[in-house]
Short mmCIF file of C-alpha atoms and ligand atoms in Angstrom, two decimals:
data_model
loop_
_atom_site.label_atom_id
_atom_site.label_comp_id
_atom_site.label_asym_id
_atom_site.label_seq_id
_atom_site.Cartn_x
_atom_site.Cartn_y
_atom_site.Cartn_z
CA MET B 178 -0.61 -43.22 52.51
CA ASN B 179 -3.66 -43.18 54.86
CA THR B 180 -7.27 -43.84 53.81
CA ARG B 181 -8.39 -40.24 54.00
CA SER B 182 -5.71 -38.90 51.74
CA ARG B 183 -6.41 -41.75 49.34
CA VAL B 184 -10.03 -40.61 49.10
CA ARG B 185 -8.93 -37.05 48.52
CA THR B 186 -6.42 -38.13 45.86
CA GLY B 187 -9.21 -40.09 44.19
CA ALA B 188 -11.44 -37.02 44.00
CA LEU B 189 -8.55 -34.96 42.68
CA ALA B 190 -7.81 -37.59 40.04
CA VAL B 191 -11.44 -37.44 38.82
CA ALA B 192 -11.32 -33.65 38.63
CA LEU B 193 -8.04 -33.72 36.77
CA ALA B 194 -9.29 -36.38 34.38
CA LEU B 195 -12.29 -34.14 33.57
CA LEU B 196 -10.00 -31.18 33.00
CA ALA B 197 -7.66 -33.26 30.88
CA ALA B 198 -10.57 -34.48 28.77
CA ALA B 199 -11.55 -30.86 28.16
CA CYS B 200 -8.07 -29.99 27.06
CA THR B 201 -6.82 -30.74 23.55
CA SER B 202 -3.50 -31.67 21.89
CA GLY B 203 -1.77 -33.05 24.95
CA GLY B 204 -1.48 -29.71 26.71
CA VAL B 205 -1.61 -29.61 30.48
CA ALA B 206 -4.99 -28.74 31.95
CA GLY B 207 -5.18 -25.11 32.99
CA GLY B 208 -1.48 -24.68 32.20
CA VAL B 209 -0.58 -24.69 35.87
CA ARG B 210 1.01 -28.05 36.53
CA GLY B 211 3.94 -28.13 34.13
CA LYS B 212 7.48 -27.40 35.27
CA PRO B 213 10.59 -26.77 33.16
CA GLY B 214 12.56 -29.93 32.40
CA ALA B 215 15.99 -30.10 34.07
CA ALA B 216 18.82 -28.28 32.25
CA GLY B 217 21.17 -31.23 32.71
CA LEU B 218 21.19 -34.91 33.61
CA ARG B 219 23.82 -34.51 36.34
CA ASP B 220 26.40 -36.59 34.55
CA PRO B 221 29.33 -36.91 37.00
CA TYR B 222 31.71 -35.34 34.44
CA PHE B 223 29.40 -33.03 32.47
CA PRO B 224 26.49 -32.14 34.79
CA LYS B 225 24.73 -29.93 32.24
CA LEU B 226 24.95 -32.42 29.39
CA GLY B 227 21.57 -33.75 28.32
CA ASN B 228 18.25 -32.48 29.61
CA GLY B 229 15.41 -33.76 31.74
CA GLY B 230 11.68 -34.08 31.23
CA TYR B 231 11.57 -35.85 27.90
CA ASP B 232 13.04 -38.71 25.87
CA VAL B 233 13.92 -38.23 22.22
CA THR B 234 12.75 -41.02 19.93
CA HIS B 235 13.86 -39.62 16.56
CA TYR B 236 16.02 -36.89 15.05
CA ALA B 237 15.41 -35.77 11.47
CA LEU B 238 18.24 -33.41 10.55
CA THR B 239 18.22 -31.49 7.27
CA LEU B 240 21.51 -29.73 6.75
CA SER B 241 23.44 -27.93 4.08
CA TYR B 242 27.09 -26.99 4.27
CA ASP B 243 29.41 -25.04 2.07
CA PRO B 244 33.12 -25.52 2.84
CA ALA B 245 33.86 -22.30 0.93
CA ASP B 246 32.34 -20.13 3.67
CA GLY B 247 32.19 -22.69 6.49
CA ARG B 248 28.48 -22.08 7.06
CA LEU B 249 25.94 -24.66 8.08
CA ASP B 250 22.20 -24.27 7.58
CA GLY B 251 20.20 -26.64 9.70
CA ARG B 252 16.72 -27.80 10.52
CA ALA B 253 16.34 -30.28 13.36
CA GLU B 254 13.02 -32.03 13.76
CA ILE B 255 13.01 -33.75 17.13
CA THR B 256 10.31 -36.23 18.07
CA ALA B 257 10.20 -36.80 21.81
CA LYS B 258 7.98 -38.04 24.59
CA ALA B 259 7.44 -35.96 27.72
CA THR B 260 8.34 -37.75 30.95
CA GLN B 261 6.75 -35.02 33.11
CA ASP B 262 4.30 -32.19 32.62
CA LEU B 263 6.47 -29.65 30.86
CA SER B 264 6.16 -25.88 30.77
CA ALA B 265 9.52 -25.61 28.99
CA PHE B 266 12.42 -27.87 28.11
CA ASN B 267 16.07 -27.57 27.14
CA LEU B 268 18.25 -28.82 24.32
CA ASP B 269 22.04 -28.64 24.16
CA LEU B 270 23.47 -26.47 21.40
CA ALA B 271 26.90 -24.82 21.20
CA GLY B 272 27.21 -21.66 19.11
CA LEU B 273 25.12 -21.21 15.93
CA THR B 274 22.07 -18.95 15.64
CA VAL B 275 18.56 -20.23 16.24
CA ARG B 276 16.19 -18.57 13.77
CA ARG B 277 12.92 -20.15 14.78
CA ALA B 278 11.48 -22.97 16.86
CA THR B 279 8.09 -24.62 16.93
CA VAL B 280 6.56 -27.27 19.14
CA ASP B 281 3.71 -29.24 17.61
CA GLY B 282 3.46 -26.61 14.91
CA ASP B 283 3.17 -23.56 17.18
CA THR B 284 5.96 -21.04 17.59
CA ALA B 285 7.88 -21.59 20.81
CA ALA B 286 9.76 -18.93 22.77
CA VAL B 287 13.53 -19.39 22.51
CA ASN B 288 16.17 -18.58 25.08
CA ARG B 289 19.91 -19.21 24.89
CA ALA B 290 22.31 -19.37 27.83
CA GLY B 291 25.71 -20.97 27.29
CA ASN B 292 25.12 -24.36 25.68
CA GLU B 293 21.53 -24.51 26.91
CA LEU B 294 18.75 -23.77 24.44
CA THR B 295 15.37 -23.41 26.17
CA LEU B 296 12.10 -23.78 24.28
CA ARG B 297 8.88 -22.66 25.94
CA PRO B 298 5.96 -24.01 23.93
CA ARG B 299 2.71 -22.06 23.66
CA ALA B 300 0.80 -24.88 25.35
CA GLU B 301 2.32 -26.93 28.12
CA ILE B 302 3.12 -30.53 27.27
CA ALA B 303 1.49 -33.29 29.31
CA ASP B 304 3.48 -36.16 30.75
CA GLY B 305 3.47 -39.03 28.25
CA HIS B 306 2.58 -36.82 25.28
CA GLU B 307 4.67 -37.30 22.14
CA PHE B 308 5.65 -33.93 20.70
CA ARG B 309 7.64 -32.59 17.79
CA ALA B 310 10.06 -29.69 18.09
CA VAL B 311 11.45 -28.08 14.94
CA ILE B 312 14.46 -25.81 15.23
CA THR B 313 15.92 -23.90 12.30
CA TYR B 314 19.42 -22.62 12.81
CA ASP B 315 22.58 -21.59 10.99
CA GLY B 316 26.09 -20.31 11.47
CA GLU B 317 29.68 -21.45 11.50
CA PRO B 318 29.86 -24.56 13.65
CA GLN B 319 32.69 -24.61 16.19
CA THR B 320 35.48 -26.97 17.00
CA ILE B 321 35.36 -28.01 20.65
CA THR B 322 38.64 -28.67 22.47
CA ASP B 323 38.29 -31.33 25.16
CA ALA B 324 39.88 -31.34 28.59
CA ASP B 325 42.51 -33.75 27.23
CA GLY B 326 43.32 -31.38 24.36
CA SER B 327 41.74 -33.39 21.57
CA GLU B 328 39.41 -31.70 19.12
CA GLU B 329 35.83 -32.70 18.40
CA GLY B 330 32.55 -31.12 17.32
CA TRP B 331 33.03 -29.56 13.89
CA LEU B 332 36.44 -30.11 12.30
CA LYS B 333 37.22 -28.34 9.04
CA THR B 334 39.23 -30.44 6.62
CA ALA B 335 41.15 -29.59 3.43
CA ASP B 336 38.07 -30.18 1.26
CA GLY B 337 35.13 -30.21 3.66
CA ALA B 338 34.40 -31.01 7.29
CA LEU B 339 34.08 -33.80 9.81
CA ALA B 340 31.54 -33.83 12.64
CA LEU B 341 32.54 -36.01 15.61
CA GLY B 342 31.01 -36.01 19.05
CA GLU B 343 32.75 -37.94 21.81
CA PRO B 344 32.04 -36.95 24.50
CA THR B 345 30.29 -33.61 23.96
CA GLY B 346 30.88 -32.42 20.38
CA SER B 347 27.53 -33.20 18.77
CA MET B 348 26.02 -30.04 20.25
CA ALA B 349 28.27 -28.13 17.84
CA TRP B 350 26.18 -29.21 14.83
CA PHE B 351 22.64 -29.98 16.00
CA PRO B 352 20.44 -29.19 19.00
CA GLY B 353 19.59 -32.30 21.00
CA ASN B 354 19.53 -34.23 24.21
CA HIS B 355 23.27 -34.79 24.05
CA HIS B 356 23.76 -37.34 26.80
CA PRO B 357 24.49 -41.00 25.94
CA SER B 358 21.53 -42.17 28.04
CA ASP B 359 18.96 -40.75 25.58
CA LYS B 360 19.31 -42.79 22.39
CA ALA B 361 17.16 -42.28 19.30
CA SER B 362 16.85 -43.21 15.63
CA TYR B 363 18.09 -40.73 13.01
CA ASP B 364 17.52 -39.48 9.49
CA ILE B 365 20.31 -37.19 8.37
CA THR B 366 19.96 -35.31 5.08
CA VAL B 367 22.88 -33.23 3.89
CA THR B 368 23.28 -30.97 0.85
CA VAL B 369 26.81 -30.09 -0.29
CA PRO B 370 28.39 -28.43 -3.34
CA ALA B 371 28.75 -30.44 -6.56
CA GLY B 372 31.84 -32.64 -6.57
CA LEU B 373 31.69 -33.32 -2.83
CA LYS B 374 30.06 -36.17 -0.93
CA ALA B 375 28.26 -36.11 2.41
CA LEU B 376 28.61 -39.34 4.39
CA SER B 377 26.94 -40.18 7.67
CA ASN B 378 25.76 -43.13 9.77
CA GLY B 379 23.54 -45.98 8.61
CA VAL B 380 22.09 -46.69 5.21
CA LEU B 381 22.02 -44.29 2.26
CA THR B 382 18.31 -44.05 1.44
CA ALA B 383 18.29 -41.26 -1.17
CA GLU B 384 20.68 -39.30 -3.31
CA LYS B 385 19.72 -36.47 -5.61
CA LYS B 386 21.09 -33.61 -7.61
CA GLU B 387 19.58 -30.22 -6.82
CA LYS B 388 18.64 -27.78 -9.60
CA ASP B 389 21.60 -25.60 -8.67
CA GLY B 390 23.97 -28.57 -9.08
CA ARG B 391 24.49 -29.29 -5.39
CA VAL B 392 24.04 -32.87 -4.19
CA THR B 393 21.87 -34.18 -1.39
CA ALA B 394 22.28 -37.47 0.46
CA THR B 395 19.92 -38.96 3.06
CA TRP B 396 21.18 -41.41 5.66
CA HIS B 397 18.94 -43.55 7.84
CA THR B 398 19.82 -45.04 11.22
CA PRO B 399 16.88 -47.16 12.41
CA GLU B 400 18.56 -48.50 15.55
CA PRO B 401 18.88 -46.32 18.65
CA MET B 402 22.04 -44.19 18.54
CA ALA B 403 23.64 -42.09 21.27
CA SER B 404 24.19 -38.61 19.86
CA TYR B 405 27.97 -38.75 20.46
CA LEU B 406 28.11 -41.49 17.80
CA ALA B 407 26.42 -39.42 15.09
CA MET B 408 28.88 -38.41 12.37
CA LEU B 409 29.18 -36.36 9.21
CA ALA B 410 32.01 -36.54 6.71
CA ILE B 411 31.87 -33.95 3.95
CA GLY B 412 34.49 -33.81 1.22
CA LYS B 413 35.96 -35.72 -1.69
CA TYR B 414 35.81 -39.46 -1.13
CA ASP B 415 36.43 -42.65 -3.05
CA THR B 416 33.96 -45.25 -1.85
CA SER B 417 33.72 -49.04 -2.08
CA THR B 418 30.84 -51.30 -1.18
CA ALA B 419 30.56 -54.90 -0.02
CA THR B 420 28.21 -57.10 1.99
CA VAL B 421 28.75 -58.85 5.30
CA PHE B 422 26.70 -61.58 7.03
CA GLY B 423 24.98 -62.15 3.69
CA LYS B 424 22.87 -59.02 4.08
CA VAL B 425 24.48 -56.03 5.80
CA PRO B 426 25.79 -53.37 3.37
CA VAL B 427 29.37 -52.27 4.00
CA LEU B 428 30.40 -48.86 2.74
CA THR B 429 33.95 -47.68 3.16
CA ALA B 430 35.34 -44.35 2.06
CA ALA B 431 38.71 -42.68 1.93
CA ASP B 432 40.02 -39.35 0.79
CA PRO B 433 41.08 -39.93 -2.87
CA ARG B 434 44.71 -39.15 -1.96
CA ILE B 435 44.79 -42.19 0.35
CA ALA B 436 42.23 -44.43 -1.33
CA THR B 437 44.73 -46.85 -2.84
CA GLU B 438 46.89 -47.31 0.21
CA THR B 439 43.84 -47.97 2.42
CA ALA B 440 41.96 -50.23 -0.01
CA ALA B 441 43.34 -53.56 1.24
CA LEU B 442 42.47 -53.00 4.90
CA ARG B 443 39.10 -51.49 4.00
CA ALA B 444 38.37 -54.68 2.07
CA ARG B 445 39.09 -56.74 5.20
CA ILE B 446 36.29 -55.17 7.22
CA PRO B 447 33.74 -57.96 6.43
CA GLU B 448 36.22 -60.64 7.52
CA ILE B 449 37.05 -58.79 10.77
CA LEU B 450 33.34 -58.31 11.49
CA ASP B 451 32.78 -62.04 10.87
CA TRP B 452 35.46 -62.88 13.45
CA GLU B 453 33.91 -60.40 15.92
CA LYS B 454 30.47 -61.91 15.40
CA GLU B 455 31.87 -65.34 16.33
CA ASN B 456 33.09 -63.89 19.61
CA PHE B 457 30.62 -61.10 20.44
CA GLY B 458 27.34 -62.43 19.00
CA PRO B 459 25.06 -61.03 16.27
CA TYR B 460 26.11 -57.69 14.72
CA PRO B 461 23.74 -55.08 16.17
CA PHE B 462 23.27 -52.78 13.15
CA SER B 463 21.88 -52.77 9.61
CA ALA B 464 24.94 -51.10 8.05
CA ALA B 465 28.71 -51.18 8.45
CA GLY B 466 31.86 -49.59 7.07
CA ALA B 467 34.65 -47.12 7.77
CA ILE B 468 35.89 -43.69 6.74
CA VAL B 469 39.60 -42.97 6.46
CA GLU B 470 40.89 -39.40 6.62
CA PRO B 471 44.30 -37.84 6.06
CA ASP B 472 46.14 -37.38 9.37
CA ASP B 473 45.71 -33.60 9.25
CA ASP B 474 41.92 -33.94 9.50
CA VAL B 475 41.57 -35.68 12.87
CA GLY B 476 43.86 -36.82 15.67
CA TYR B 477 42.16 -40.05 16.76
CA ALA B 478 39.89 -42.84 15.55
CA LEU B 479 36.27 -42.84 16.71
CA GLU B 480 33.65 -45.60 16.78
CA THR B 481 30.88 -43.56 15.10
CA GLN B 482 27.89 -45.87 14.76
CA THR B 483 28.00 -48.30 11.83
CA ARG B 484 30.87 -46.37 10.21
CA PRO B 485 33.88 -45.51 12.39
CA VAL B 486 36.28 -42.75 11.36
CA PHE B 487 40.08 -43.21 11.27
CA PRO B 488 43.02 -40.95 10.60
CA LEU B 489 45.39 -42.68 8.16
CA GLY B 490 48.01 -43.07 10.90
CA SER B 491 45.65 -45.19 13.02
CA PHE B 492 44.20 -47.17 10.16
CA ASP B 493 45.82 -50.47 11.14
CA THR B 494 44.38 -53.90 11.92
CA GLY B 495 44.44 -53.38 15.71
CA THR B 496 42.56 -50.08 15.59
CA VAL B 497 40.06 -51.43 13.06
CA VAL B 498 39.40 -54.40 15.38
CA HIS B 499 39.02 -51.90 18.25
CA GLU B 500 36.57 -49.49 16.56
CA LEU B 501 34.50 -52.31 15.07
CA ALA B 502 34.32 -54.01 18.50
CA HIS B 503 32.85 -50.75 19.83
CA GLN B 504 29.81 -51.40 17.62
CA TRP B 505 28.84 -54.03 20.21
CA TYR B 506 30.47 -52.38 23.23
CA GLY B 507 29.68 -48.68 23.39
CA ASP B 508 27.42 -48.26 20.38
CA SER B 509 24.81 -50.99 20.96
CA VAL B 510 25.37 -51.13 24.75
CA SER B 511 26.08 -47.50 25.54
CA PRO B 512 27.37 -45.99 28.77
CA ALA B 513 24.59 -44.86 31.14
CA SER B 514 26.84 -41.93 32.02
CA TRP B 515 30.41 -40.91 31.13
CA LYS B 516 31.56 -42.61 34.32
CA ASP B 517 30.93 -45.90 32.50
CA MET B 518 33.40 -45.06 29.75
CA TRP B 519 35.65 -47.95 30.81
CA LEU B 520 32.90 -50.37 29.71
CA ASN B 521 33.43 -49.10 26.16
CA GLU B 522 37.20 -49.06 26.14
CA SER B 523 37.89 -52.21 28.16
CA PHE B 524 36.02 -54.42 25.69
CA ALA B 525 37.40 -52.66 22.61
CA THR B 526 40.94 -53.04 23.96
CA TYR B 527 40.30 -56.65 24.93
CA ALA B 528 39.05 -57.28 21.37
CA GLU B 529 42.55 -56.29 20.20
CA TRP B 530 44.11 -58.71 22.71
CA LEU B 531 41.82 -61.49 21.53
CA TYR B 532 42.58 -60.79 17.89
CA GLU B 533 46.32 -60.96 18.63
CA GLU B 534 45.72 -64.21 20.51
CA ASP B 535 43.87 -65.75 17.55
CA PHE B 536 46.00 -64.42 14.70
CA GLU B 537 49.29 -62.99 15.92
CA HIS B 538 50.70 -65.59 18.33
CA THR B 539 50.28 -63.28 21.32
CA PRO B 540 48.14 -64.85 24.05
CA ALA B 541 45.90 -62.38 25.92
CA GLN B 542 47.81 -63.43 29.02
CA ARG B 543 50.92 -61.81 27.55
CA SER B 544 49.03 -58.57 26.75
CA PHE B 545 47.69 -58.65 30.31
CA GLU B 546 51.22 -58.97 31.74
CA LYS B 547 52.44 -56.16 29.53
CA ALA B 548 49.58 -53.90 30.64
CA PHE B 549 50.24 -54.86 34.27
CA ALA B 550 53.85 -53.69 33.89
CA ASN B 551 52.76 -50.34 32.44
CA GLN B 552 52.93 -47.80 35.31
CA GLY B 553 50.60 -45.44 33.41
CA ALA B 554 47.80 -47.98 33.70
CA TRP B 555 47.68 -47.56 37.50
CA ALA B 556 47.11 -43.82 37.76
CA PHE B 557 43.46 -44.29 38.86
CA PRO B 558 40.79 -47.00 39.02
CA PRO B 559 39.14 -47.46 35.58
CA ALA B 560 35.63 -47.09 36.96
CA GLU B 561 36.54 -43.80 38.66
CA PRO B 562 38.44 -41.38 36.39
CA PRO B 563 39.19 -38.38 38.63
CA THR B 564 38.48 -35.65 36.03
CA PRO B 565 36.97 -35.31 32.51
CA GLN B 566 40.54 -35.15 31.24
CA ASP B 567 41.05 -38.75 32.42
CA LEU B 568 38.05 -40.25 30.58
CA PHE B 569 40.38 -41.35 27.79
CA GLY B 570 43.30 -42.13 30.09
CA THR B 571 45.43 -45.28 29.92
CA PRO B 572 43.72 -46.89 32.97
CA VAL B 573 40.32 -46.71 31.21
CA TYR B 574 41.71 -48.74 28.29
CA GLN B 575 44.51 -50.90 29.73
CA ARG B 576 43.35 -51.47 33.28
CA GLY B 577 39.79 -51.86 31.95
CA ALA B 578 40.99 -54.69 29.70
CA MET B 579 42.89 -56.15 32.68
CA VAL B 580 39.58 -56.33 34.58
CA LEU B 581 38.16 -58.42 31.73
CA HIS B 582 41.19 -60.68 31.71
CA ARG B 583 40.93 -61.19 35.48
CA ILE B 584 37.29 -62.22 34.94
CA ARG B 585 38.48 -64.69 32.28
CA GLN B 586 41.10 -66.15 34.63
CA THR B 587 38.52 -66.43 37.40
CA VAL B 588 35.53 -67.93 35.57
CA GLY B 589 37.34 -69.84 32.82
CA ASP B 590 37.08 -69.55 29.05
CA GLU B 591 33.64 -71.07 28.64
CA LYS B 592 31.90 -68.62 30.96
CA PHE B 593 34.09 -65.74 29.83
CA PHE B 594 33.02 -66.11 26.21
CA GLU B 595 29.44 -66.47 27.40
CA ILE B 596 29.89 -63.07 29.09
CA LEU B 597 31.51 -61.48 26.00
CA ALA B 598 28.44 -62.28 23.87
CA GLY B 599 25.85 -62.26 26.65
CA TRP B 600 26.55 -58.70 27.82
CA PRO B 601 25.81 -57.03 24.46
CA GLU B 602 22.84 -59.35 24.03
CA LYS B 603 21.32 -58.43 27.40
CA TYR B 604 21.72 -54.67 26.90
CA ARG B 605 21.39 -54.56 23.09
CA HIS B 606 20.43 -51.05 21.82
CA SER B 607 20.29 -49.81 25.37
CA THR B 608 22.52 -48.33 28.07
CA ALA B 609 24.19 -49.89 31.09
CA ASP B 610 26.35 -48.84 34.01
CA THR B 611 29.18 -50.43 35.95
CA GLU B 612 26.87 -52.03 38.52
CA ASP B 613 24.77 -53.59 35.75
CA PHE B 614 28.02 -55.10 34.53
CA THR B 615 29.30 -56.48 37.83
CA ARG B 616 25.85 -57.87 38.63
CA TYR B 617 25.64 -59.51 35.21
CA VAL B 618 29.11 -61.06 35.45
CA GLU B 619 28.34 -62.41 38.93
CA SER B 620 25.10 -63.93 37.64
CA VAL B 621 26.99 -65.83 34.92
CA ALA B 622 29.82 -66.74 37.29
CA GLY B 623 27.29 -67.93 39.84
CA ARG B 624 29.21 -66.29 42.67
CA ASP B 625 30.26 -63.12 44.39
CA LEU B 626 33.29 -61.45 42.78
CA SER B 627 33.61 -58.44 45.06
CA GLY B 628 37.28 -59.28 45.74
CA LEU B 629 38.03 -58.90 42.05
CA TRP B 630 36.08 -55.64 41.73
CA ASP B 631 37.65 -54.16 44.89
CA VAL B 632 41.19 -54.70 43.65
CA TRP B 633 41.00 -54.38 39.85
CA LEU B 634 38.04 -52.12 39.18
CA TYR B 635 37.93 -49.80 42.19
CA GLY B 636 41.26 -50.23 43.98
CA ASP B 637 43.85 -47.45 44.17
CA GLY B 638 47.24 -48.28 42.71
CA LYS B 639 48.82 -51.43 41.45
CA PRO B 640 48.17 -54.71 43.29
CA GLU B 641 51.29 -56.32 44.76
CA LYS B 642 50.71 -59.56 42.91
CA ILE B 643 49.39 -60.07 39.39
CA THR B 644 46.77 -62.42 40.86
CA ASP B 645 44.54 -61.37 43.75
N1 LIG M 285 36.66 -43.61 21.71
C1 LIG M 285 37.81 -43.43 20.86
C2 LIG M 285 38.46 -44.81 20.83
O1 LIG M 285 39.14 -45.22 21.71
C3 LIG M 285 38.75 -42.38 21.31
C4 LIG M 285 38.24 -40.99 21.22
C5 LIG M 285 39.25 -39.98 21.70
N2 LIG M 285 38.61 -38.72 21.90
C6 LIG M 285 39.02 -37.81 22.78
N3 LIG M 285 38.26 -36.77 22.97
N4 LIG M 285 40.12 -38.00 23.49
O2 LIG M 285 38.17 -45.59 20.01
ZN1 LIG M 286 37.92 -47.11 21.95
#
């Protein structure tokens, strides 16, 4: 920038500062500078997921649901900070009817197009201003079928519903910035008919009976959470409580029909978390637990924050080790975009290998050799799934875990275990991408590992030899 333009910019800055001082409540001076926030964050797999121009810091959701008619009534209070001067901004919401929206107390204009909800506040929002958007909405939330055929979003169950959101389903039950890169704290309050329970993430902070007999539960998640990890489980549940690490409350729940048969493994959650803490470092959250559903309710287990959800058929030691490991890898350190999915699944799969090494006489080396022999693991490089349908493909899990084992073979056990705990420590409650990972591993290894990345992380097809 030359001197003359610097002088001019200086004069402009003074004029703008005067205008800004004259303007109240964080609005943009004169209302001429703000632009709409982007309608998507250009995720390589879901370009319209998430929205630009602001960062959410907190979601306060107040919901009521009646399984008898399948209707949800919702109020989402979203506290966010503008990252540009905003004339309008988007939220992601699938289906449902928006009744009213306000920004900082004033009615905002609402527009819907596909899964994009646009709010145009009365006054523009200045860069850096913290604002509060309140959206009231209702309707029958939808089930979303993913590219790989699995169902997420809102799943009706025999006695209630389950809300699950990986990778895009959370937009089916609340408006938000539904990309993993925008994490926030949550308060989730849910009212359900008498006789049912409403479970969610974090700590139960209030429970009350309404005058009409319905029951209301409030759940608090103080740590940042990616919206795909938010969860609701509404229905009949038997619950048990325990404590882990001397202070963290553990709440497990199971449908009453399967409460007895799942009790023993549910009771082992503190001991499994203790073992994971030895290997992965301090547990990142202030609550823990699990929810077990009949197989008809859901087709896969999911690492919903603090309290993963399992179908009965996957409620086994290996899957419990896997979903609890995600609390460090995926939930605390979240993917910067869905391209970084392998960072979640490689570590969670490797946790299973390590558990088998420690307790089931199966060295990780043997799991590595077995994965190497699995042709399905070589369909594509784990860091480059070709389509959204491949995000949960075998290479993401098996070849991802092989990458970790190759690192272990290359740097030795001491440095490898330093990496296992150091990675979630460095990016605790944050997000990271594949390059952050390779850079971090090289910094611990003290050397360039591009040969390893080229073959195991990015290479096409199966290497000729099991060592590179
Ligand atoms: N992240 C889950 C796990 O491996 C799997 C979720 C499967 N979801 C799906 N849409 N395919 O623990
Ligand atoms: Zn997983």
